[in-house]
C-alpha positions as a Python dict, from the first residue, in 0.01 Angstrom:
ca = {
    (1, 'X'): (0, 0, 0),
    (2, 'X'): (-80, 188, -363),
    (3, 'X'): (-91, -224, -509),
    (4, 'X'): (-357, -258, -234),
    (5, 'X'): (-573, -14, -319),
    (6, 'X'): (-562, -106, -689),
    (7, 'X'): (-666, -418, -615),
    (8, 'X'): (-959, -341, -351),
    (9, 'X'): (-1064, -82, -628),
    (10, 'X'): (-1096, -370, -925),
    (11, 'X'): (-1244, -617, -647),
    (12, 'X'): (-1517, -351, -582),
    (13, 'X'): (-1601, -248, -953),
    (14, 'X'): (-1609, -654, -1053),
    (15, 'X'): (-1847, -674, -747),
    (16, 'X'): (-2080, -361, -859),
    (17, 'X'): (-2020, -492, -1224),
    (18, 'X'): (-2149, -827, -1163),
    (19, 'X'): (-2399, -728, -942),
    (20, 'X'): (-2578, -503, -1151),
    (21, 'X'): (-2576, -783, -1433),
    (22, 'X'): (-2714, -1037, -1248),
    (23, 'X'): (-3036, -824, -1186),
    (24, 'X'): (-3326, -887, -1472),
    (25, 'X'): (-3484, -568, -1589),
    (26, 'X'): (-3839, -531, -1582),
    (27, 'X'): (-3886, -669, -1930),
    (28, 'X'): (-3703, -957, -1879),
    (29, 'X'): (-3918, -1076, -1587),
    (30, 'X'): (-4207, -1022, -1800),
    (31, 'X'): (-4063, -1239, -2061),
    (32, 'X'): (-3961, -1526, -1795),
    (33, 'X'): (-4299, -1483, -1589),
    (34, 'X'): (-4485, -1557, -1918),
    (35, 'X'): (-4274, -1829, -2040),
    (36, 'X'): (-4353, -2007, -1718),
    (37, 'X'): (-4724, -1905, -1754),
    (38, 'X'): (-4679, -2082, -2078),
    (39, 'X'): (-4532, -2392, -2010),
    (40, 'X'): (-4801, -2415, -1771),
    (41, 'X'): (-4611, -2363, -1435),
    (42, 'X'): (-4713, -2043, -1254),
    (43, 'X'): (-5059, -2163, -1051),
    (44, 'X'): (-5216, -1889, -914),
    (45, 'X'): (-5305, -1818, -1337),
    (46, 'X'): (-5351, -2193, -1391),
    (47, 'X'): (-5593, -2204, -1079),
    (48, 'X'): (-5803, -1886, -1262),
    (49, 'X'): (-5833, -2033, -1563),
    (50, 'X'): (-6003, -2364, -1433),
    (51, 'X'): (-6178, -2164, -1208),
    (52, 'X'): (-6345, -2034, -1509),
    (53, 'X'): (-6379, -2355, -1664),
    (54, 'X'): (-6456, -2612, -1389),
    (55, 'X'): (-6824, -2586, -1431),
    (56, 'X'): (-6781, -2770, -1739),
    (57, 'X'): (-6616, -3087, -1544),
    (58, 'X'): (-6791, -3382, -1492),
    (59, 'X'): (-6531, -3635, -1511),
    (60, 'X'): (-6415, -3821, -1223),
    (61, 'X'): (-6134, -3611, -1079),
    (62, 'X'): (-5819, -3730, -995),
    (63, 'X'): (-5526, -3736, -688),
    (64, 'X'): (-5469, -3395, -759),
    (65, 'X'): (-5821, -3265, -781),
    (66, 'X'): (-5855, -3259, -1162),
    (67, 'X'): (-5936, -3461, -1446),
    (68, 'X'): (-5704, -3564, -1687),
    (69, 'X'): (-5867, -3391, -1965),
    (70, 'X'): (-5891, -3050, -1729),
    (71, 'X'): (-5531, -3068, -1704),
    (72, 'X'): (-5477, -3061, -2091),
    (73, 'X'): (-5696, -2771, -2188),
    (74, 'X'): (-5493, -2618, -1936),
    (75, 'X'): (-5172, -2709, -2075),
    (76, 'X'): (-5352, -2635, -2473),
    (77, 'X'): (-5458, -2330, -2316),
    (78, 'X'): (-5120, -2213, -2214),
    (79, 'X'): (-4925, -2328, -2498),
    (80, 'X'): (-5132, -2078, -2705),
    (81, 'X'): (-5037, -1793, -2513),
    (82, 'X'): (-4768, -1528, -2649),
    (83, 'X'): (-4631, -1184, -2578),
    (84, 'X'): (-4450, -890, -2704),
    (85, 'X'): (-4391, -569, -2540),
    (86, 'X'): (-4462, -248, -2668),
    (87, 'X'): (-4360, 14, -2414),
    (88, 'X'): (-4206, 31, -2115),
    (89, 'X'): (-4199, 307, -1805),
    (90, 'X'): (-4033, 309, -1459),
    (91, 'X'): (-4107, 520, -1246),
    (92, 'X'): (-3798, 423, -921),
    (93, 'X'): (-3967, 70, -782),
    (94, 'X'): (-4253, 87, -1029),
    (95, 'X'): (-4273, -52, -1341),
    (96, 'X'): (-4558, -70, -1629),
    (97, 'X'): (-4542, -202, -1904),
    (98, 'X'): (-4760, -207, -2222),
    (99, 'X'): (-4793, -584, -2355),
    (100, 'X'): (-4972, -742, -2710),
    (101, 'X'): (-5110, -1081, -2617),
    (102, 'X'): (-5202, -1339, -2858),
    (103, 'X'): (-5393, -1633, -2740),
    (104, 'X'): (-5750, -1777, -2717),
    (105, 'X'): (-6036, -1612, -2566),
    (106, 'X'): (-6124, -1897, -2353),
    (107, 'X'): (-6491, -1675, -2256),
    (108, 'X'): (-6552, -1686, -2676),
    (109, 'X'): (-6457, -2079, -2667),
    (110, 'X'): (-6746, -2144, -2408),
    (111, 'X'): (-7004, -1846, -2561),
    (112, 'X'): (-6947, -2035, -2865),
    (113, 'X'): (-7026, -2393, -2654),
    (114, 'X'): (-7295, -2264, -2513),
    (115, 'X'): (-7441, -2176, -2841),
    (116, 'X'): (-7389, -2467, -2927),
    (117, 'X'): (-7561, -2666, -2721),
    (118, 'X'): (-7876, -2390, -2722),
    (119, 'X'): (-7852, -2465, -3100),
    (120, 'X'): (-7901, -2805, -3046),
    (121, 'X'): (-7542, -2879, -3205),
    (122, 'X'): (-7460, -3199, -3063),
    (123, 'X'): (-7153, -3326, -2921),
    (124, 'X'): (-7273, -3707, -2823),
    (125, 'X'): (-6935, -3851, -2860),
    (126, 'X'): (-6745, -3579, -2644),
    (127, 'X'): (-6775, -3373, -2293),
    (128, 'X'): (-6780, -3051, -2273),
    (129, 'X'): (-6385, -3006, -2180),
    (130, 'X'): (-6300, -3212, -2486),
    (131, 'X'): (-6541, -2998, -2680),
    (132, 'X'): (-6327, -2674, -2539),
    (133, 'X'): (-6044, -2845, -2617),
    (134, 'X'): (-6169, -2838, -2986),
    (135, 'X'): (-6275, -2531, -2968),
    (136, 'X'): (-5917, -2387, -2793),
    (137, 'X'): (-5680, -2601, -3024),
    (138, 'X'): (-5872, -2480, -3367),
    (139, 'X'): (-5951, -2125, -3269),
    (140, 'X'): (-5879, -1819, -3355),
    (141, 'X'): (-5599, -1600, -3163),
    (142, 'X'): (-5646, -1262, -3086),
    (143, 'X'): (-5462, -959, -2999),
    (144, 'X'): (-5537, -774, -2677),
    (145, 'X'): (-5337, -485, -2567),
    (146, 'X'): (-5263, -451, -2178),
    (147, 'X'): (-5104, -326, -1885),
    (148, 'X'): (-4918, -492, -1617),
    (149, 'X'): (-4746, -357, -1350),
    (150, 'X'): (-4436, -453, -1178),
    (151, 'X'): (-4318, -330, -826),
    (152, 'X'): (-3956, -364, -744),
    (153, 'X'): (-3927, -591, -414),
    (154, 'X'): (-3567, -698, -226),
    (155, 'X'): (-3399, -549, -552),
    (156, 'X'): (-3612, -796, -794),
    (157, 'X'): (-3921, -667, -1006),
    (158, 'X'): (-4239, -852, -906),
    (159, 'X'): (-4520, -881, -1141),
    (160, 'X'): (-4889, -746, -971),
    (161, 'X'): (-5156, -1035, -1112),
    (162, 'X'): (-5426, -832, -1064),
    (163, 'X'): (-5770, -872, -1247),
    (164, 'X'): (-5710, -667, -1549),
    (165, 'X'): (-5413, -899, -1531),
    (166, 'X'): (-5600, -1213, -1551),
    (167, 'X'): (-5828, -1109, -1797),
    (168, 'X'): (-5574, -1046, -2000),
    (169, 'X'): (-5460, -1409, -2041),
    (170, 'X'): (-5805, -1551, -2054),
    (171, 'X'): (-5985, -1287, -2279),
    (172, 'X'): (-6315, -1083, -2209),
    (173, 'X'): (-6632, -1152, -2312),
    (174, 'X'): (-6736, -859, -2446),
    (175, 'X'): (-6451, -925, -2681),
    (176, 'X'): (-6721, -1126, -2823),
    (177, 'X'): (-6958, -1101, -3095),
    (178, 'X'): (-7110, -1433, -3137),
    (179, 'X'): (-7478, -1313, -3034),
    (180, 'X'): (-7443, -992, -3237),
}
C-alpha cells in the first residue's frame, strides 16, 4: 500500500512537472509569433502589409491573388523585421510586454516613392513594387519601441494584433521627415 502511494505521488509530480514545462511563457510566444511573422507565415500581418501596398500593383496577378513581385516585398519586408524585449508584466491572464523593433518603415519607403515620382525621379525600367523593393532592401532600419499585449486563452498566451500592433511592424508615417 505505502509502495503505492510513492509511486502515485512521483506519477503526479512528473505529470505537474512536465506539464508546467511544456507551457511557453509569454515571452516565448512573442519570440515564436515573430519568427513566424518573419519568415513570412502569419497572414492576418502579411494581408496588412499589402493592404498598404496594393495600390502600387499593376502587374497581372496571379492564382493566388498576387503578383509575383508583391509576394517578394512581402517576404523582403519580413525578413527585415527583428525584436528584442525590454520588459515584461503579467498581471494573472494578461500579459504586456514592452518590445524594440527594428525593421523598415514601409510608410517612409513609399513617402520617399512618392517624392520621387513628384520630383520627376524616374524609374522607366522598374514598377513601382520593384522600386519599393529597392527602396525596402537598401533602407534604413529603425527602432520603434512598443506594446503588445497577450491574453492567456485554454492555458496558452495569445498575442492581441491590434492597430498599435500593426503599426508597429509596418512603421508610422509621422516617423517621417522626408518633407521637413
Amino acid at each position: 500500500m505505502n509502495s503505492k502511494i510513492k509511486l502515485f505521488s512521483i506519477l503526479v509530480i512528473t505529470l505537474l512537472m512536465l506539464t508546467g514545462c511544456s507551457n511557453k511563457s509569454a515571452s516565448d510566444t512573442i519570440i515564436s509569433y515573430f519568427d513566424k511573422v518573419k519568415a513570412g507565415e502569419n497572414q492576418e500581418i502579411n494581408n496588412y502589409l499589402i493592404d498598404t501596398i496594393k495600390f502600387l500593383e499593376k502587374e497581372v496577378e496571379s492564382t493566388d491573388g498576387l503578383s509575383d513581385t508583391m509576394d517578394e516585398v512581402v517576404s523582403l519586408f519580413m525578413s527585415k523585421l527583428d525584436i528584442e524585449i525590454l520588459s515584461e508584466k503579467i498581471e494573472k491572464d494578461f500579459d504586456t510586454i514592452n518590445i524594440k523593433l527594428t525593421g523598415i518603415n514601409i510608410r517612409t519607403a513609399l513617402t520617399e516613392i512618392l517624392a520621387d515620382k513628384i520630383n520627376n525621379i524616374c524609374y522607366e525600367d522598374k514598377d513601382d513594387l520593384e522600386c519599393l523593393m529597392d527602396k525596402i532592401d537598401s533602407g534604413k532600419l529603425e527602432e520603434r519601441v512598443g506594446v503588445i499585449k497577450l491574453n492567456k486563452v485554454n492555458n496558452k498566451w495569445v498575442v492581441k494584433v491590434d492597430e498599435d500592433f500593426k503599426m508597429l511592424i509596418i512603421g508610422k508615417i509621422e516617423d517621417t521627415d522626408i518633407f521637413q
